[in-house]
Amino acid sequence: MPRQDGKVAIVTGGGRGIGYEVVRHMARLGAHVIIGGRDEQEGLAAVRRICEEYKEAKVEFTKLDLASLQSVRQFVQSFKERDLPLNILVNNAGVMLLPEGRTEDGFEQHFGVNYLGHFLLTWLLLDTLKDSGKCGYFSRVVNVCSSAHRIGEIRLNDLNSCQSYSAHAAYCHSKLAQLWFSSHLHQELQCGGFPLSSCAVDPGMVDTALYRHLWTPLCLAQSTIARLLFRTPAEGATTVLFAALSPALEGGECGGGYWANGHREMTTPTSFDPQLQLSLWETSVQLLGLQ
């Protein structure tokens, strides 16, 4: 990947797992990277490790709790007060297989953290992302999704899974919502002629802490299987880095889409239904009180 000197990136959930590897490699290439995360101790430890490895690294941590819309707004306000550009936004943080529960604002946790928190974060940073891009050097939004979206279902009248709750289903629904958002955002940007692209990325089955909420016997089995068959966080980060940094994805025509294993992939037909995407977009705007 080319050098990223002078570029600024935000990576949510960059304190561990795939996000940490993304931050680490971006910093090695010269980017100024801001880790947005809920766990301050973990985030600061990640900053220290990266700076010890790369003495010239420009990495920092800022508190960001995607389960709190107020925290998202405070994060963006803090960032904008510094008058920095923003060239890359990687929406990586996520939760999986949580027991039924609600965020601070009353949303089902998978929907609230994986999707709605990132929707608000991206929306509030769009002006900075647009202003930071230019012809030949587009800004990029990279949404870390999952192949689990293929069995997800969006019910606009039950986005909080009140009618029936399954932790696995809630995760799949949230990842489908994230994919719809990524696709619709890219279309909006293309239509507006903005120097900014948006794409979704599937890092594959990766051995990370996402699986920590599995039933204990399954968790033990998963940890054994993961060491044999799953990708490491560094391997999972490769497609994310490709989508964020590769010159091959430069511009509105080459960017966008759904990427897995280093190349663009087709997915379920409903994943790219423009009317469904628009309906979710408009509903999300209403839920968040945006104009």
Tab-separated table of C-alpha atoms in Angstrom, residues 157-276:
chain	number	residue	atom	x	y	z
A	157	ASN	CA	-41.804	-1.923	12.038
A	158	ASP	CA	-39.631	-3.912	14.483
A	159	LEU	CA	-36.057	-2.668	14.248
A	160	ASN	CA	-35.588	-3.289	17.983
A	161	SER	CA	-36.558	-6.989	17.711
A	162	CYS	CA	-39.414	-6.552	20.187
A	163	GLN	CA	-41.655	-9.201	18.603
A	164	SER	CA	-39.110	-11.966	19.116
A	165	TYR	CA	-35.443	-11.897	20.110
A	166	SER	CA	-32.543	-14.017	18.942
A	167	ALA	CA	-29.006	-12.783	19.578
A	168	HIS	CA	-27.760	-14.349	16.347
A	169	ALA	CA	-30.639	-12.948	14.299
A	170	ALA	CA	-30.177	-9.481	15.812
A	171	TYR	CA	-26.505	-9.525	14.798
A	172	CYS	CA	-27.362	-10.600	11.239
A	173	HIS	CA	-30.031	-7.905	10.943
A	174	SER	CA	-27.590	-5.223	12.105
A	175	LYS	CA	-24.998	-6.278	9.542
A	176	LEU	CA	-27.554	-6.172	6.739
A	177	ALA	CA	-28.559	-2.688	7.874
A	178	GLN	CA	-24.903	-1.652	7.774
A	179	LEU	CA	-24.559	-2.968	4.226
A	180	TRP	CA	-27.691	-1.142	3.077
A	181	PHE	CA	-26.396	2.066	4.632
A	182	SER	CA	-22.997	1.691	2.961
A	183	SER	CA	-24.536	1.105	-0.460
A	184	HIS	CA	-27.088	3.915	-0.251
A	185	LEU	CA	-24.473	6.358	1.019
A	186	HIS	CA	-22.217	5.572	-1.941
A	187	GLN	CA	-25.068	6.183	-4.389
A	188	GLU	CA	-25.906	9.508	-2.738
A	189	LEU	CA	-22.264	10.584	-2.931
A	190	GLN	CA	-21.969	9.589	-6.580
A	191	CYS	CA	-25.142	11.452	-7.501
A	192	GLY	CA	-23.874	14.539	-5.698
A	193	GLY	CA	-20.463	14.355	-7.364
A	194	PHE	CA	-18.610	14.404	-4.043
A	195	PRO	CA	-14.976	13.206	-3.755
A	196	LEU	CA	-15.941	10.529	-1.235
A	197	SER	CA	-16.760	6.831	-1.579
A	198	SER	CA	-18.346	4.260	0.720
A	199	CYS	CA	-17.903	0.508	0.664
A	200	ALA	CA	-18.672	-2.536	2.808
A	201	VAL	CA	-16.066	-5.153	3.689
A	202	ASP	CA	-16.339	-8.731	4.966
A	203	PRO	CA	-13.110	-9.668	6.807
A	204	GLY	CA	-14.129	-13.342	6.991
A	205	MET	CA	-14.188	-15.590	10.047
A	206	VAL	CA	-11.616	-14.003	12.338
A	207	ASP	CA	-10.455	-15.089	15.789
A	208	THR	CA	-11.421	-12.029	17.854
A	209	ALA	CA	-13.205	-11.206	21.102
A	210	LEU	CA	-16.537	-10.929	19.249
A	211	TYR	CA	-17.250	-14.525	20.216
A	212	ARG	CA	-16.869	-13.983	23.967
A	213	HIS	CA	-20.651	-14.063	24.549
A	214	LEU	CA	-21.047	-17.618	23.273
A	215	TRP	CA	-22.446	-20.215	25.693
A	216	THR	CA	-19.394	-21.418	27.694
A	217	PRO	CA	-19.058	-24.942	26.171
A	218	LEU	CA	-19.438	-23.460	22.680
A	219	CYS	CA	-16.940	-20.744	23.549
A	220	LEU	CA	-14.346	-23.364	24.508
A	221	ALA	CA	-14.975	-25.278	21.280
A	222	GLN	CA	-14.838	-22.075	19.255
A	223	SER	CA	-11.460	-21.090	20.694
A	224	THR	CA	-10.015	-24.459	19.671
A	225	ILE	CA	-11.538	-24.354	16.183
A	226	ALA	CA	-10.533	-20.722	15.718
A	227	ARG	CA	-6.848	-21.478	16.209
A	228	LEU	CA	-7.061	-24.068	13.440
A	229	LEU	CA	-9.476	-22.568	10.911
A	230	PHE	CA	-10.163	-18.879	11.583
A	231	ARG	CA	-8.105	-16.007	10.265
A	232	THR	CA	-5.915	-14.019	12.589
A	233	PRO	CA	-6.857	-10.358	13.176
A	234	ALA	CA	-3.926	-9.360	10.943
A	235	GLU	CA	-5.269	-11.555	8.131
A	236	GLY	CA	-8.794	-10.230	8.664
A	237	ALA	CA	-7.518	-6.674	8.388
A	238	THR	CA	-6.126	-7.149	4.878
A	239	THR	CA	-9.378	-6.559	2.959
A	240	VAL	CA	-10.244	-3.633	5.238
A	241	LEU	CA	-6.865	-2.049	4.486
A	242	PHE	CA	-7.294	-2.744	0.786
A	243	ALA	CA	-10.655	-0.963	0.761
A	244	ALA	CA	-9.303	1.968	2.772
A	245	LEU	CA	-5.961	2.503	1.032
A	246	SER	CA	-5.654	0.798	-2.346
A	247	PRO	CA	-5.264	3.044	-5.423
A	248	ALA	CA	-7.300	0.403	-7.304
A	249	LEU	CA	-10.436	1.667	-5.535
A	250	GLU	CA	-9.821	5.335	-6.231
A	251	GLY	CA	-12.863	7.333	-7.319
A	252	GLY	CA	-16.613	6.862	-7.259
A	253	GLU	CA	-16.745	4.339	-10.087
A	254	CYS	CA	-14.073	2.019	-8.699
A	255	GLY	CA	-15.087	2.408	-5.056
A	256	GLY	CA	-18.275	1.273	-3.398
A	257	GLY	CA	-19.737	-2.217	-3.359
A	258	TYR	CA	-19.210	-5.202	-1.080
A	259	TRP	CA	-15.688	-6.597	-0.755
A	260	ALA	CA	-14.462	-9.948	0.548
A	261	ASN	CA	-11.176	-11.815	0.132
A	262	GLY	CA	-9.653	-8.824	-1.625
A	263	HIS	CA	-12.221	-8.527	-4.419
A	264	ARG	CA	-15.721	-7.224	-5.064
A	265	GLU	CA	-18.477	-9.775	-4.522
A	266	MET	CA	-22.140	-10.008	-5.360
A	267	THR	CA	-24.478	-10.729	-2.476
A	268	THR	CA	-28.190	-11.348	-1.983
A	269	PRO	CA	-30.464	-9.355	-4.357
A	270	THR	CA	-32.227	-7.564	-1.483
A	271	SER	CA	-28.871	-6.254	-0.276
A	272	PHE	CA	-28.822	-3.789	-3.150
A	273	ASP	CA	-32.531	-2.985	-3.474
A	274	PRO	CA	-32.498	0.830	-3.683
A	275	GLN	CA	-36.042	1.233	-2.341
A	276	LEU	CA	-35.341	-0.887	0.738
